[in-house]
mmCIF file of C-alpha atoms in Angstrom:
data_model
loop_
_atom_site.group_PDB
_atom_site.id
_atom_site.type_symbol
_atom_site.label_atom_id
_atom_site.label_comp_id
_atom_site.label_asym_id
_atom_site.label_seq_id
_atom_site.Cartn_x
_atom_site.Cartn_y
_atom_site.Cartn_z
ATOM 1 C CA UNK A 1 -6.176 -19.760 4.626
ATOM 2 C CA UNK A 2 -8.752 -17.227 3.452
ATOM 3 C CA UNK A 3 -8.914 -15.807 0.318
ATOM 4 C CA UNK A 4 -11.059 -13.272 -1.300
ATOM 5 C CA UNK A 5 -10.542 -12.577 -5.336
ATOM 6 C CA UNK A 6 -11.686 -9.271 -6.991
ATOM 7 C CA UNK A 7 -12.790 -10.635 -10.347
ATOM 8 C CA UNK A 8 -10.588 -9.451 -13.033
ATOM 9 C CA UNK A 9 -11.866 -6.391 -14.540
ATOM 10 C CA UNK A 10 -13.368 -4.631 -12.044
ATOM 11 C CA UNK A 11 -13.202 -0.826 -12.836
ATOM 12 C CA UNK A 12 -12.001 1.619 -10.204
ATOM 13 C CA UNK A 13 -13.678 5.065 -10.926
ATOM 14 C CA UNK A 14 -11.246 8.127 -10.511
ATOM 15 C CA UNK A 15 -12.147 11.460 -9.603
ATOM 16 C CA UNK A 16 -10.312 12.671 -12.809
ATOM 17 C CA UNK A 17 -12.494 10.906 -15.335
ATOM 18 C CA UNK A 18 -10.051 8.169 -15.886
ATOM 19 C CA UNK A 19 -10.682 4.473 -14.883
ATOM 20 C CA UNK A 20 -8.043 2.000 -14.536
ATOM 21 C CA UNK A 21 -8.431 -1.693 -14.506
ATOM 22 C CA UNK A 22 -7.968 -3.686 -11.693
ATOM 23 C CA UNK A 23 -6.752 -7.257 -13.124
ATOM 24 C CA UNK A 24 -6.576 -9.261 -9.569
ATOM 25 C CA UNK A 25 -6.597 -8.489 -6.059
ATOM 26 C CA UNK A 26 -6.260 -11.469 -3.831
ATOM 27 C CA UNK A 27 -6.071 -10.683 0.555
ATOM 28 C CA UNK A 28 -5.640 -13.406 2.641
ATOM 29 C CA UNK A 29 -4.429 -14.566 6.199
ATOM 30 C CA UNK A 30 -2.722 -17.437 7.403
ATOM 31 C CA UNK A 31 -2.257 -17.308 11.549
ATOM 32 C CA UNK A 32 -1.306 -13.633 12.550
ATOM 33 C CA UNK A 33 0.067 -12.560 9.277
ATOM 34 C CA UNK A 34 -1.801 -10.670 6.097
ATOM 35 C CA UNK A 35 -0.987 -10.720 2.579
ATOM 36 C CA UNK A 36 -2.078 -8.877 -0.259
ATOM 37 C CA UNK A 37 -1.371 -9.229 -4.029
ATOM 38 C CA UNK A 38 -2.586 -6.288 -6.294
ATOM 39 C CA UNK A 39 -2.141 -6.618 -10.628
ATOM 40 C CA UNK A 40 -3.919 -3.217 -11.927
ATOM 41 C CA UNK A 41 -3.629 -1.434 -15.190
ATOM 42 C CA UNK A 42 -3.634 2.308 -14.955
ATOM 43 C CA UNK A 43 -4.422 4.935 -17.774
ATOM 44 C CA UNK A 44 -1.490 7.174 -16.733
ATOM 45 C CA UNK A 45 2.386 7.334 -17.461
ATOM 46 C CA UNK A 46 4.014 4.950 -15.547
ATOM 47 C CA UNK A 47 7.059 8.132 -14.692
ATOM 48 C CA UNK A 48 4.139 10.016 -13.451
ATOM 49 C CA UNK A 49 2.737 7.025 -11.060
ATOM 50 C CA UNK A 50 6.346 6.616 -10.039
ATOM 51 C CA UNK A 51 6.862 10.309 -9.356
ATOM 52 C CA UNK A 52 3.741 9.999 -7.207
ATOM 53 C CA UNK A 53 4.622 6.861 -5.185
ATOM 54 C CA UNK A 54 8.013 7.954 -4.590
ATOM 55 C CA UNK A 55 6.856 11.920 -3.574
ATOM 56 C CA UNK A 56 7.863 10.435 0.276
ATOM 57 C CA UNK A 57 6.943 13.642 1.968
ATOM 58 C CA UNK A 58 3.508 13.772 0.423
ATOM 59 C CA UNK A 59 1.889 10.347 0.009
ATOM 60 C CA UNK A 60 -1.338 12.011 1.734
ATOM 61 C CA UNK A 61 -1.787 13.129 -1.909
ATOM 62 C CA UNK A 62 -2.246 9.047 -2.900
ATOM 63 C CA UNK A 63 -4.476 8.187 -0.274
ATOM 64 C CA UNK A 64 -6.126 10.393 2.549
ATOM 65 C CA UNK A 65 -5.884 7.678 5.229
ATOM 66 C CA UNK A 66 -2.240 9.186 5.746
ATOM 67 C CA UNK A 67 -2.138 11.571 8.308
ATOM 68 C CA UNK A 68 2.239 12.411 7.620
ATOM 69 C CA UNK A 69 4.805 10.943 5.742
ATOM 70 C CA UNK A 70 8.399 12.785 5.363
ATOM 71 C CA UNK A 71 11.562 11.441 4.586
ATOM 72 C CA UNK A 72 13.553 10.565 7.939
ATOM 73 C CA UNK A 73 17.128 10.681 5.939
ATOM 74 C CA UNK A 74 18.453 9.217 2.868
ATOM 75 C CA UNK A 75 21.353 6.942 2.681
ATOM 76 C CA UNK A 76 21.882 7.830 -1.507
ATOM 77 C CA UNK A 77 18.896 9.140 -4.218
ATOM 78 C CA UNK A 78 17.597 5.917 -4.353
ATOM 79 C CA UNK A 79 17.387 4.209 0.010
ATOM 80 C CA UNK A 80 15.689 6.171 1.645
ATOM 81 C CA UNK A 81 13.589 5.923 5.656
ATOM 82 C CA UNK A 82 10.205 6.958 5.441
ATOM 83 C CA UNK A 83 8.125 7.808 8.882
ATOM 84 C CA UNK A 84 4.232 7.029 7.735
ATOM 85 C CA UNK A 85 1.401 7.966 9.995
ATOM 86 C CA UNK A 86 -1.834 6.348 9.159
ATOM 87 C CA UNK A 87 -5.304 6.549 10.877
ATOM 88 C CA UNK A 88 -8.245 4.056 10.345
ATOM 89 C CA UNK A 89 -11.355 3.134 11.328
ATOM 90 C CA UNK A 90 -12.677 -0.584 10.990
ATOM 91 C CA UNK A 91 -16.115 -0.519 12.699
ATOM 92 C CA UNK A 92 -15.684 1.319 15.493
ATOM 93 C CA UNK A 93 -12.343 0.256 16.662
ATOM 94 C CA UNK A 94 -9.936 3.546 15.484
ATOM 95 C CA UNK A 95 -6.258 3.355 15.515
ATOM 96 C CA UNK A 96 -3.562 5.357 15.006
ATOM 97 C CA UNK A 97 -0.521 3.128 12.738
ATOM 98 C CA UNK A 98 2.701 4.051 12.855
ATOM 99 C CA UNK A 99 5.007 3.028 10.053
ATOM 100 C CA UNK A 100 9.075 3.474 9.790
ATOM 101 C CA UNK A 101 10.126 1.372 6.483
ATOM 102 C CA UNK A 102 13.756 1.460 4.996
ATOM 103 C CA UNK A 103 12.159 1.965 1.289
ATOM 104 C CA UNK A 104 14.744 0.706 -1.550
ATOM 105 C CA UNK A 105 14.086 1.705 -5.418
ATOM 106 C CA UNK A 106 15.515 -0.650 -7.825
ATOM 107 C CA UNK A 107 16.464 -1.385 -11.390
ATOM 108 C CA UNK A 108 13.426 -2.248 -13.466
ATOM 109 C CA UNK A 109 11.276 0.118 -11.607
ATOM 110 C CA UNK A 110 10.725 -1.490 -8.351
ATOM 111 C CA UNK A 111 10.135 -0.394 -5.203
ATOM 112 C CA UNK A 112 10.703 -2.261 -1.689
ATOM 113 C CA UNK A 113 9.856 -1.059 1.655
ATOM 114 C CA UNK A 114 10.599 -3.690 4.988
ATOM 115 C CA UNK A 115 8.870 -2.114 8.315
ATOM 116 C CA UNK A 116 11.619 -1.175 10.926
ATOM 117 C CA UNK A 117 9.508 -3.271 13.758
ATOM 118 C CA UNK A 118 11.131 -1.173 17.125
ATOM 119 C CA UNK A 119 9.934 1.937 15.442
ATOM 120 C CA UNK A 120 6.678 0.464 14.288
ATOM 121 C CA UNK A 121 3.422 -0.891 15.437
ATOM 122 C CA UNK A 122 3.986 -4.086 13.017
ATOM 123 C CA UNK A 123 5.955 -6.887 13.721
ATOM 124 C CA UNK A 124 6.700 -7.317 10.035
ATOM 125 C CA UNK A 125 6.140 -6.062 7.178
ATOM 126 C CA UNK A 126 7.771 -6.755 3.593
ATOM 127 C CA UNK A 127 6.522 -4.450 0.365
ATOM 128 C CA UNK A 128 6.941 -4.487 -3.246
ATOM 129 C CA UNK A 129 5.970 -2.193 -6.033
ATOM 130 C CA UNK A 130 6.612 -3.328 -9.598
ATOM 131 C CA UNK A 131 5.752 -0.398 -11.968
ATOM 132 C CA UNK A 132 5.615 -1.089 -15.854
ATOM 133 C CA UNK A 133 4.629 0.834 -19.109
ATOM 134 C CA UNK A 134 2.244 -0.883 -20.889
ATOM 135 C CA UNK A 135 1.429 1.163 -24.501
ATOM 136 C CA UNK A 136 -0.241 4.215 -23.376
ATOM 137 C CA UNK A 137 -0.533 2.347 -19.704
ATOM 138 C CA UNK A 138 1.071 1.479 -16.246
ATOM 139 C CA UNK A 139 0.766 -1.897 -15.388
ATOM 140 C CA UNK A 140 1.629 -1.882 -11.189
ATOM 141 C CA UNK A 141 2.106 -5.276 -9.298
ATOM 142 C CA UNK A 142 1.750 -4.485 -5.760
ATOM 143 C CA UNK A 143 2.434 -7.631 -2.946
ATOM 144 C CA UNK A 144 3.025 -7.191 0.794
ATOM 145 C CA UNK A 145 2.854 -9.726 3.596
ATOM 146 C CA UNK A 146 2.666 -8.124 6.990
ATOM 147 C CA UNK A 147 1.776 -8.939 10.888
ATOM 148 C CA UNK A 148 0.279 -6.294 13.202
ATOM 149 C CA UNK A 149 2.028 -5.663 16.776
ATOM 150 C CA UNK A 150 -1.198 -4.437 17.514
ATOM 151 C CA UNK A 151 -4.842 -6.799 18.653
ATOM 152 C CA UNK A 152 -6.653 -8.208 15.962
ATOM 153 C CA UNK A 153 -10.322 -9.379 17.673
ATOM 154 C CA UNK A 154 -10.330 -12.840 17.266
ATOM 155 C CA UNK A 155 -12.863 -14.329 14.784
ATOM 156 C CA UNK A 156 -14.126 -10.807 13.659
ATOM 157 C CA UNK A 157 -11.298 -9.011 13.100
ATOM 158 C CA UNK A 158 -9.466 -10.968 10.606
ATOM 159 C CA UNK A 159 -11.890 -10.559 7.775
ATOM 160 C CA UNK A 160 -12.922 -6.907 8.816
ATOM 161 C CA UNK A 161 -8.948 -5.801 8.311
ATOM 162 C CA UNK A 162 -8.935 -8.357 4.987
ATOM 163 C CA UNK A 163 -11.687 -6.054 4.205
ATOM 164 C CA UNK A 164 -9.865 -2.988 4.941
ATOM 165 C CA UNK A 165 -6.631 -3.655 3.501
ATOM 166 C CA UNK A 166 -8.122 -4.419 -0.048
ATOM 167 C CA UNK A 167 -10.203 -1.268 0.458
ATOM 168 C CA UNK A 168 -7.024 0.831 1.126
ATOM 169 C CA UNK A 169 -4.576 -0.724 -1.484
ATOM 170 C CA UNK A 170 -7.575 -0.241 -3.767
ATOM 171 C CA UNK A 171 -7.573 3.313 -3.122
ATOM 172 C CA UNK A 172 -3.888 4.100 -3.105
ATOM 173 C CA UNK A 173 -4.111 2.314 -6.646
ATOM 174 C CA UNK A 174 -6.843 5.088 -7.657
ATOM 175 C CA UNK A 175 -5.086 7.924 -5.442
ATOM 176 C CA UNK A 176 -1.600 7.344 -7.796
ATOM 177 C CA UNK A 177 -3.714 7.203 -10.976
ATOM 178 C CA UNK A 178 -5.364 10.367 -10.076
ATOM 179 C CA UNK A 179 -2.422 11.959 -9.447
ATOM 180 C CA UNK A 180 -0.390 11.292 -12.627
ATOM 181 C CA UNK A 181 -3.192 12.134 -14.605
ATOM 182 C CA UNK A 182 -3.337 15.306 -12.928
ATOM 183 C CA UNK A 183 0.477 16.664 -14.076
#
């Protein structure tokens, strides 16, 4: 199994002035399947991050990679379906992901999202969002293990989306930062 580690304490630089702290960020793959594990500290109230990574219909706010996200219905305040339309670019292969999760928040704000597979172009996908105050911080714990339905080139690819997913989950980390600090 691969693994790459971002050494603890690498700053991510925000647009707002603020910098967070990421504390690790580990991406690996075993076989067809991806998993990432995210620890980062974030100047920013941890209602404000939540507000932001719960806003459903505009997550393109958190990270520009989504195209559309909305709210497909809501089975109470707190179980929702979310439709998520990402576009990417790894090299020159471009695709077009489409993402239906049944998104749960829970007691002790976390947040779970499992990929509806028929409506989705992964096989699986499993994601959790622990959000904490820390002090005058948010402390976020972010996992996910996840298969594509789509090709993965053989040899290449692999690393190249390791690469991309730790870029992206990197960003989203920044993109909710940003955000609260902006309120």
């Amino acid at each position: 199994m691969l693994k790459y580690l971002i050494v603890s304490g690498l700053a991510l630089v925000c647009v707002s002035g603020h910098a967070g702290e990421i504390v690790t960020a580990t991406v690996s793959h075993h076989e067809k399947r991806y998993f990432i594990e995210v620890e980062a500290l974030l100047d920013a109230d941890s209602r404000l991050v939540k507000r932001a990574l719960t806003d459903y219909n505009h997550l393109k706010s958190v990270n520009d990679i989504i195209q559309e996200s909305y709210v497909m219905y809501s089975l109470d305040d707190v179980s929702h379906r979310v439709y998520v339309k990402t576009r990417t670019c790894i090299t020159f292969f471009c695709k077009t992901i489409i993402q239906v999760q049944d998104v749960e928040e829970l007691a002790g704000n976390v947040i779970v999202a499992q990929v509806v597979p028929e409506k989705s172009d992964f096989e699986y996908a499993h994601a959790r969002w622990k959000i904490s105050a820390e002090d005058k911080q948010t402390r976020i714990h972010f996992s996910t293990d996840l298969k594509p339905a789509f090709w993965v080139p053989p040899l290449i690819g692999p690393p190249l989306l390791e690469r991309k997913l730790r870029q992206e989950v990197l960003r989203t980390i920044d993109g909710l930062e940003r955000l609260a600090n902006s309120n």
